[in-house]
Short mmCIF file of C-alpha atoms in Angstrom, two decimals:
data_model
loop_
_atom_site.label_atom_id
_atom_site.label_comp_id
_atom_site.label_asym_id
_atom_site.label_seq_id
_atom_site.Cartn_x
_atom_site.Cartn_y
_atom_site.Cartn_z
CA MET A 28 21.82 41.78 -65.25
CA ALA A 29 24.04 38.96 -63.90
CA ILE A 30 24.37 40.80 -60.59
CA ALA A 31 20.61 41.03 -60.29
CA VAL A 32 20.26 37.30 -60.91
CA VAL A 33 22.90 36.57 -58.26
CA ILE A 34 21.11 38.83 -55.78
CA VAL A 35 17.78 37.08 -56.49
CA LEU A 36 19.41 33.66 -56.04
CA VAL A 37 21.03 34.75 -52.77
CA LEU A 38 17.69 36.02 -51.53
CA ILE A 39 16.03 32.75 -52.51
CA VAL A 40 18.72 30.75 -50.67
CA ILE A 41 18.37 32.97 -47.58
CA GLY A 42 14.60 32.58 -47.78
CA LEU A 43 14.90 28.80 -47.99
CA ILE A 44 17.30 28.76 -45.02
CA ILE A 45 14.87 30.85 -42.96
CA TYR A 46 11.99 28.62 -44.05
CA ASN A 47 13.90 25.44 -43.13
CA LEU A 48 14.82 26.88 -39.74
CA SER A 49 11.19 27.76 -39.17
CA ILE A 50 10.09 24.23 -40.13
CA HIS A 51 12.79 22.75 -37.86
CA ARG A 52 11.59 24.85 -34.93
CA LYS A 53 8.00 23.78 -35.55
CA ILE A 54 9.02 20.11 -35.72
CA GLN A 55 11.02 20.53 -32.52
CA THR A 56 8.06 22.21 -30.83
CA PHE A 57 5.77 19.44 -32.02
CA ASN A 58 8.17 16.82 -30.71
CA ASN A 59 8.36 18.57 -27.35
CA ILE A 60 4.57 18.86 -27.15
CA ASN A 61 4.23 15.24 -28.23
CA GLN A 62 6.75 14.20 -25.57
CA ARG A 63 4.81 16.10 -22.91
CA ILE A 64 1.58 14.43 -24.03
CA ASN A 65 3.27 11.04 -23.83
CA ASN A 66 4.63 11.84 -20.37
CA LEU A 67 1.18 12.94 -19.23
CA SER A 68 -0.25 9.68 -20.54
CA ILE A 69 2.34 7.70 -18.58
CA VAL A 70 1.63 9.69 -15.41
CA GLN A 71 -2.07 8.93 -15.84
CA ASP A 72 -1.21 5.23 -16.18
CA PHE A 73 0.85 5.50 -12.99
CA MET A 74 -2.00 7.10 -11.06
CA SER A 75 -4.48 4.52 -12.33
CA THR A 76 -2.15 1.79 -11.07
CA VAL A 77 -1.98 3.39 -7.61
CA GLY A 78 -5.78 3.25 -7.39
CA GLU A 79 -6.05 -0.42 -8.36
CA ARG A 80 -6.77 -3.19 -5.85
CA LEU A 81 -3.23 -4.57 -5.90
CA SER A 82 -0.56 -5.11 -3.28
CA VAL A 83 2.28 -2.59 -3.07
CA ASP A 84 4.73 -4.97 -4.78
CA GLN A 85 2.26 -5.66 -7.59
CA LYS A 86 1.78 -1.92 -8.15
CA ILE A 87 5.54 -1.27 -8.38
CA GLN A 88 5.96 -4.15 -10.84
CA LYS A 89 3.13 -2.82 -13.00
CA ILE A 90 4.68 0.67 -12.99
CA ASN A 91 7.96 -0.83 -14.17
CA ASP A 92 6.16 -2.70 -16.94
CA ILE A 93 4.59 0.58 -18.07
CA LEU A 94 8.03 2.23 -18.26
CA ILE A 95 9.44 -0.64 -20.32
CA GLU A 96 6.52 -0.59 -22.74
CA LYS A 97 6.02 3.18 -23.17
CA TYR A 98 9.69 4.15 -23.39
CA GLU A 99 10.80 0.97 -25.18
CA ILE A 100 13.48 0.35 -22.54
CA LYS A 101 15.38 -2.92 -22.82
CA TYR A 102 15.86 -3.39 -19.07
CA SER A 103 14.39 -1.49 -16.14
CA THR A 104 14.94 -2.21 -12.45
CA ILE A 105 13.60 -0.47 -9.33
CA VAL A 106 15.50 -1.12 -6.10
CA VAL A 107 14.27 0.06 -2.68
CA PHE A 108 16.11 0.26 0.66
CA ASP A 109 13.72 -0.81 3.45
CA GLY A 110 15.93 0.34 6.31
CA ALA A 111 17.73 -2.97 6.62
CA GLU A 112 18.60 -4.12 3.10
CA TYR A 113 18.22 -3.34 -0.58
CA THR A 114 15.43 -5.23 -2.32
CA ILE A 115 14.56 -5.44 -6.00
CA LYS A 116 10.92 -4.42 -6.17
CA ALA A 117 10.54 -4.68 -9.95
CA SER A 118 12.75 -5.82 -12.82
CA ASN A 119 12.60 -7.55 -16.17
CA VAL A 120 16.21 -8.74 -15.81
CA ASP A 121 16.89 -12.43 -15.28
CA LYS A 122 17.07 -13.20 -11.55
CA LYS A 123 20.59 -14.56 -11.86
CA HIS A 124 21.77 -10.93 -12.23
CA TRP A 125 19.81 -9.54 -9.27
CA GLU A 126 22.64 -9.83 -6.75
CA SER A 127 24.75 -7.32 -8.67
CA LEU A 128 21.76 -5.10 -9.47
CA LYS A 129 20.78 -4.69 -5.80
CA ALA A 130 24.34 -3.79 -4.76
CA LEU A 131 24.89 -0.77 -7.00
CA GLN A 132 25.03 1.59 -4.01
CA ASP A 133 28.43 0.05 -3.25
CA VAL A 134 29.82 0.66 -6.75
CA GLU A 135 32.25 3.57 -6.66
CA ILE A 136 30.96 5.16 -9.87
CA PHE A 137 27.43 5.46 -8.43
CA LYS A 138 28.35 6.71 -4.92
CA ASP A 139 28.77 10.28 -6.13
CA SER A 140 25.46 10.02 -7.99
CA ILE A 141 23.72 9.05 -4.75
CA SER A 142 25.40 11.76 -2.65
CA THR A 143 24.57 14.51 -5.18
CA ALA A 144 21.13 13.13 -6.17
CA THR A 145 22.03 13.30 -9.89
CA PRO A 146 21.69 10.67 -12.64
CA LYS A 147 24.79 8.82 -13.86
CA TYR A 148 25.22 7.56 -17.44
CA VAL A 149 27.71 4.76 -18.09
CA THR A 150 28.53 2.96 -21.33
CA VAL A 151 31.22 0.88 -23.05
CA ASN A 152 32.97 1.58 -26.33
CA SER A 153 33.22 -1.95 -27.66
CA GLU A 154 31.53 -5.34 -27.34
CA GLY A 155 34.45 -6.79 -25.39
CA GLU A 156 34.09 -4.35 -22.48
CA LYS A 157 31.75 -4.53 -19.52
CA LEU A 158 30.07 -1.92 -17.34
CA PRO A 159 31.71 -1.10 -13.96
CA TYR A 160 29.07 -2.91 -11.88
CA GLN A 161 29.02 -6.10 -13.95
CA LYS A 162 30.83 -9.09 -12.49
CA MET A 163 30.14 -12.17 -14.59
CA GLU A 164 27.79 -10.85 -17.27
CA PHE A 165 29.18 -9.43 -20.51
CA GLY A 166 26.55 -9.63 -23.22
CA ARG A 167 23.44 -8.33 -21.44
CA ALA A 168 23.98 -4.60 -20.85
CA LYS A 169 26.35 -2.23 -22.61
CA SER A 170 24.97 1.12 -21.46
CA ALA A 171 22.94 2.24 -18.46
CA ILE A 172 21.53 5.28 -16.67
CA PHE A 173 21.40 5.22 -12.86
CA PHE A 174 18.82 7.41 -11.05
CA PRO A 175 18.99 7.72 -7.23
CA LEU A 176 15.54 7.98 -5.62
CA TYR A 177 14.71 10.37 -2.80
CA ILE A 178 11.50 10.93 -0.80
CA ASP A 179 11.47 14.25 1.08
CA ASN A 180 15.28 14.50 0.71
CA VAL A 181 15.77 11.03 2.16
CA TYR A 182 17.53 8.51 -0.09
CA PHE A 183 15.61 5.24 -0.33
CA GLY A 184 16.82 3.42 -3.46
CA TYR A 185 17.40 3.75 -7.19
CA TRP A 186 16.03 3.15 -10.65
CA ILE A 187 18.37 1.87 -13.37
CA ILE A 188 17.65 1.46 -17.07
CA GLU A 189 19.94 -0.58 -19.32
CA SER A 190 20.51 -1.32 -22.99
CA GLY A 191 22.40 -4.09 -24.75
CA THR A 192 23.91 -1.56 -27.20
CA PRO A 193 26.99 0.61 -26.49
CA HIS A 194 26.24 4.37 -26.39
CA ASP A 195 22.53 3.66 -26.79
CA PHE A 196 21.57 6.52 -24.46
CA ASP A 197 23.95 9.14 -25.89
CA ASN A 198 21.16 11.22 -27.40
CA VAL A 199 18.53 10.60 -24.73
CA ASP A 200 17.21 13.72 -23.01
CA ILE A 201 18.15 13.00 -19.38
CA THR A 202 15.91 15.84 -18.15
CA ILE A 203 12.83 14.05 -19.53
CA LEU A 204 13.85 10.78 -17.87
CA ASP A 205 14.52 12.73 -14.69
CA ILE A 206 10.89 13.89 -14.79
CA VAL A 207 9.83 10.26 -15.24
CA LYS A 208 11.97 9.39 -12.21
CA GLU A 209 10.15 12.04 -10.15
CA ASN A 210 6.86 10.47 -11.20
CA ILE A 211 8.16 7.10 -10.02
CA VAL A 212 9.07 8.72 -6.68
CA SER A 213 5.58 10.24 -6.39
CA VAL A 214 3.95 6.88 -6.96
CA LEU A 215 6.31 5.12 -4.54
CA LYS A 216 5.56 7.80 -1.95
CA ASN A 217 1.86 6.95 -2.24
CA VAL A 218 2.32 3.21 -2.02
CA VAL A 219 4.78 3.47 0.89
CA HIS A 220 1.80 4.48 3.07
CA GLN A 221 -0.09 1.42 1.88
CA LYS A 222 2.95 -0.77 2.57
CA THR A 223 3.18 0.63 6.10
CA LEU A 224 -0.45 -0.27 6.74
CA GLU A 225 0.07 -3.76 5.35
CA ALA A 226 3.09 -4.23 7.61
CA LEU A 227 1.32 -2.85 10.68
CA SER A 228 -1.68 -5.14 10.33
CA ARG A 229 -1.54 -7.76 13.06
CA THR A 230 -3.72 -10.64 14.24
CA ASP A 231 -5.35 -10.16 17.64
CA LYS A 232 -4.13 -13.01 19.86
CA PHE A 233 -7.45 -13.44 21.68
CA THR A 234 -9.98 -13.35 18.87
CA GLY A 235 -7.86 -14.30 15.84
CA LEU A 236 -9.18 -11.22 14.00
CA GLN A 237 -7.08 -8.70 12.12
CA SER A 238 -6.31 -5.36 13.76
CA GLU A 239 -7.81 -2.00 12.72
CA THR A 240 -5.02 -1.21 10.23
CA TYR A 241 -6.13 -4.14 8.05
CA LEU A 242 -9.17 -2.05 7.08
CA TYR A 243 -7.02 0.58 5.37
CA GLY A 244 -4.85 -1.84 3.41
CA GLU A 245 -5.98 -5.27 2.23
CA GLY A 246 -9.48 -4.83 3.64
CA LYS A 247 -10.14 -1.67 1.66
CA LYS A 248 -9.48 -3.52 -1.59
CA VAL A 249 -12.51 -5.69 -0.84
CA ILE A 250 -14.65 -2.84 0.49
CA ASP A 251 -14.02 -0.61 -2.52
CA LYS A 252 -15.34 -3.20 -4.94
CA TYR A 253 -18.68 -1.62 -4.04
CA THR A 254 -19.96 1.95 -4.32
CA MET A 255 -21.59 1.84 -0.90
CA SER A 256 -21.15 -0.27 2.23
CA THR A 257 -22.39 -0.25 5.81
CA VAL A 258 -19.88 0.17 8.62
CA CYS A 259 -20.78 -1.21 12.05
CA MET A 260 -18.92 -0.78 15.31
CA TYR A 261 -19.94 -2.48 18.51
CA LYS A 262 -18.69 -2.16 22.06
CA ILE A 263 -18.99 -4.73 24.84
CA THR A 264 -20.13 -2.17 27.40
CA ASN A 265 -19.85 -4.39 30.47
CA LEU A 266 -16.40 -5.80 29.67
CA GLU A 267 -14.59 -3.56 32.15
CA GLU A 268 -17.04 -4.56 34.88
CA ILE A 269 -16.44 -8.27 34.09
CA ASN A 270 -12.67 -7.76 34.24
CA ASN A 271 -12.82 -5.94 37.57
CA LYS A 272 -15.55 -7.93 39.30
CA PHE A 273 -14.54 -11.41 38.17
CA SER A 274 -11.27 -11.74 36.19
CA ARG A 275 -9.53 -10.60 33.04
CA GLU A 276 -9.48 -14.23 31.96
CA LEU A 277 -13.25 -14.29 31.96
CA GLY A 278 -13.32 -10.94 30.14
CA ASN A 279 -11.07 -12.37 27.44
CA LYS A 280 -13.41 -15.32 27.04
CA VAL A 281 -16.34 -12.92 26.58
CA LEU A 282 -14.35 -11.16 23.83
CA THR A 283 -13.64 -14.40 22.00
CA GLU A 284 -17.11 -15.94 22.39
CA VAL A 285 -18.86 -12.84 21.00
CA ALA A 286 -16.32 -12.40 18.18
CA ASN A 287 -16.46 -16.08 17.21
CA TYR A 288 -20.24 -16.10 17.06
CA LEU A 289 -20.42 -13.03 14.81
CA TYR A 290 -17.52 -14.21 12.64
CA GLN A 291 -19.27 -17.53 11.98
CA ASN A 292 -22.51 -15.78 11.08
CA ILE A 293 -21.30 -13.22 8.53
CA SER A 294 -20.17 -13.56 4.91
CA SER A 295 -16.48 -13.87 4.07
CA GLU A 296 -16.94 -10.75 1.91
CA TYR A 297 -17.45 -8.71 5.07
CA ILE A 298 -14.42 -7.32 6.91
CA PHE A 299 -14.37 -8.00 10.65
CA VAL A 300 -11.58 -6.55 12.83
CA ARG A 301 -10.82 -5.87 16.46
CA TYR A 302 -10.80 -2.09 16.51
CA MET A 303 -9.53 -1.31 20.00
CA GLY A 304 -10.11 -2.76 23.46
CA PRO A 305 -13.80 -3.68 23.80
CA LYS A 306 -14.65 -2.22 20.35
CA PHE A 307 -14.92 -4.22 17.13
CA ALA A 308 -15.72 -3.10 13.57
CA ILE A 309 -17.53 -4.92 10.77
CA VAL A 310 -17.80 -3.55 7.25
CA PHE A 311 -20.73 -5.07 5.38
CA SER A 312 -19.41 -4.60 1.84
CA GLY A 313 -22.10 -3.55 -0.64
CA VAL A 314 -24.96 -3.96 1.86
CA ASP A 315 -27.68 -1.40 2.59
CA ILE A 316 -27.84 -0.03 6.13
CA ASN A 317 -31.45 -1.17 6.72
CA GLY A 318 -30.61 -4.80 6.03
CA VAL A 319 -27.65 -4.60 8.40
CA ALA A 320 -29.78 -3.14 11.23
CA ASP A 321 -32.25 -6.05 11.02
CA PHE A 322 -29.43 -8.60 10.99
CA LEU A 323 -27.70 -7.01 13.99
CA ASN A 324 -30.92 -6.84 16.01
CA ASP A 325 -31.32 -10.60 15.65
CA LYS A 326 -27.68 -11.36 16.53
CA LYS A 327 -27.62 -8.89 19.42
CA GLU A 328 -30.55 -10.65 21.11
CA ILE A 329 -28.81 -14.03 20.80
CA ILE A 330 -25.46 -12.73 22.06
CA GLU A 331 -26.92 -10.95 25.08
CA ASN A 332 -28.60 -14.20 26.13
CA MET A 333 -25.31 -16.10 26.09
CA GLU A 334 -24.14 -17.40 29.46
CA ILE A 335 -20.36 -17.31 29.44
CA THR A 336 -18.26 -18.90 32.17
CA LEU A 337 -14.84 -20.34 32.83
CA GLU A 338 -14.29 -23.99 33.61
CA GLU A 339 -15.06 -25.05 37.17
CA GLN A 340 -12.20 -24.21 39.50
CA THR A 341 -10.92 -26.13 42.50
CA GLU A 342 -10.52 -24.00 45.61
CA THR A 343 -7.96 -25.08 48.23
CA VAL A 344 -9.37 -25.05 51.77
CA VAL A 345 -6.98 -25.26 54.74
CA THR A 346 -8.23 -26.93 57.95
CA THR A 347 -6.40 -27.85 61.14
CA GLU A 348 -6.32 -31.44 59.98
CA LYS A 349 -5.35 -31.28 56.32
CA LYS A 350 -5.69 -29.46 53.04
CA ARG A 351 -8.64 -30.41 50.95
CA GLY A 352 -10.12 -29.25 47.65
CA ARG A 353 -13.68 -28.32 46.89
CA LYS A 354 -15.47 -27.18 43.77
CA LYS A 355 -15.82 -23.43 43.43
CA LYS A 356 -19.00 -22.27 41.73
CA PRO A 357 -17.96 -20.57 38.47
CA ALA A 358 -19.07 -17.04 37.66
CA ILE A 359 -21.60 -16.72 34.85
CA VAL A 360 -21.85 -13.48 32.87
CA LYS A 361 -23.84 -12.19 29.93
CA PRO A 362 -22.30 -9.70 27.48
CA VAL A 363 -24.03 -6.37 26.87
CA LEU A 364 -23.45 -4.75 23.48
CA ASN A 365 -23.96 -1.26 22.09
CA PHE A 366 -23.98 -0.93 18.28
CA ALA A 367 -23.50 2.08 16.02
CA ILE A 368 -23.78 1.89 12.21
CA SER A 369 -23.15 4.30 9.36
CA THR A 370 -22.90 4.33 5.55
CA TYR A 371 -19.52 4.45 3.81
CA TYR A 372 -19.24 5.60 0.19
CA LYS A 373 -16.31 4.53 -2.00
CA GLY A 374 -13.76 7.32 -2.38
CA THR A 375 -14.55 8.98 0.96
CA GLY A 376 -12.64 8.68 4.23
CA LEU A 377 -13.23 5.29 5.85
CA GLU A 378 -11.19 6.35 8.86
CA GLU A 379 -13.50 9.34 9.39
CA VAL A 380 -16.57 7.09 9.45
CA LEU A 381 -14.92 4.77 11.98
CA LYS A 382 -13.80 7.68 14.16
CA LYS A 383 -17.34 9.05 14.21
CA LEU A 384 -18.72 5.67 15.34
CA GLU A 385 -15.98 5.29 17.96
CA ASN A 386 -16.62 8.75 19.41
CA TYR A 387 -20.32 7.98 19.66
CA LEU A 388 -19.81 4.66 21.48
CA ASP A 389 -17.22 6.12 23.86
CA GLY A 390 -19.55 8.98 24.75
CA ALA A 391 -22.72 6.89 25.12
CA PRO A 392 -24.06 6.02 28.61
CA LEU A 393 -23.00 2.57 29.87
CA GLU A 394 -26.61 1.51 30.22
CA GLU A 395 -27.32 2.21 26.53
CA SER A 396 -27.73 -1.00 24.54
CA ASP A 397 -29.20 -0.17 21.14
CA ILE A 398 -28.39 -0.14 17.45
CA ASN A 399 -27.89 3.51 16.51
CA ASN A 400 -27.71 4.84 12.97
CA ILE A 401 -25.10 7.61 13.04
#
């Protein structure tokens, strides 16, 4: 009888152990699923940030703020190498510590991490110690994880998270944070293109207008406030003739006079750029194509009646007696414009619309001088 009781008790204990293991596995599975859901939510926040009308630096800072909030990280810093120097793009650490934080690539303990593209965890054992990269600070950070960042196998910076508690990251799943790091890289890869466009945008020295690349960076933030806009491109079709027959100086004046007139007669919400050579582009943000056509017809008539000339020049005449100057009659020209317009819808390719308009104007006969809806 006693043996039977013992056997029953043993079976009950075994059953409870199996049950507890089953519960543990379910909890672990739930935690893993929950972690994946949280990671997905953070990725969605990242992607939403990329699509916002913010500068590249503002986007990176917002991404860092998301990391701090969602993962409850004490300190988070993103450092990027721009080809010349390391720059802190986002951090919630006091600026007095930034010099040491943007020089971690020179710290011996992190060099191997960079060369092998693997994270590095460092911590102290007591309050009196400091981390290897700390110079003057003692109380701020007591543990840290360093993540080198690579885009297409090219090292371009690092992400470091820190805690004020020793061994605070001992039980952190590095693989999950490594996935977060890859998401950071993906976002940075997207905004690098935007940063390039922002850097490439230049002011045209003759007209004072921005160059074409402005449309795809800062300009697009304004354009995409609206679901639909009208894109216009015009070409001064007789500019080459003016340059060849008279002078490039006169041709440049034609460029500036036409651009200045249109610039002064359009809203500041519209984006006006020098596209290339004799071609200019105007994006009428949020405006219907029919209204634009009427406006351009009026302005085209005024522009093509402009008489543009250089200041009177003095011509030197040599005679047998002496040199003397006489007034040279200045050349007077009138610009001839050809316009093409099209509708742009938010979320579609602005560059494709512009290319279509450019191809049309370049292929149109020189004598054509209309407003064409493409």
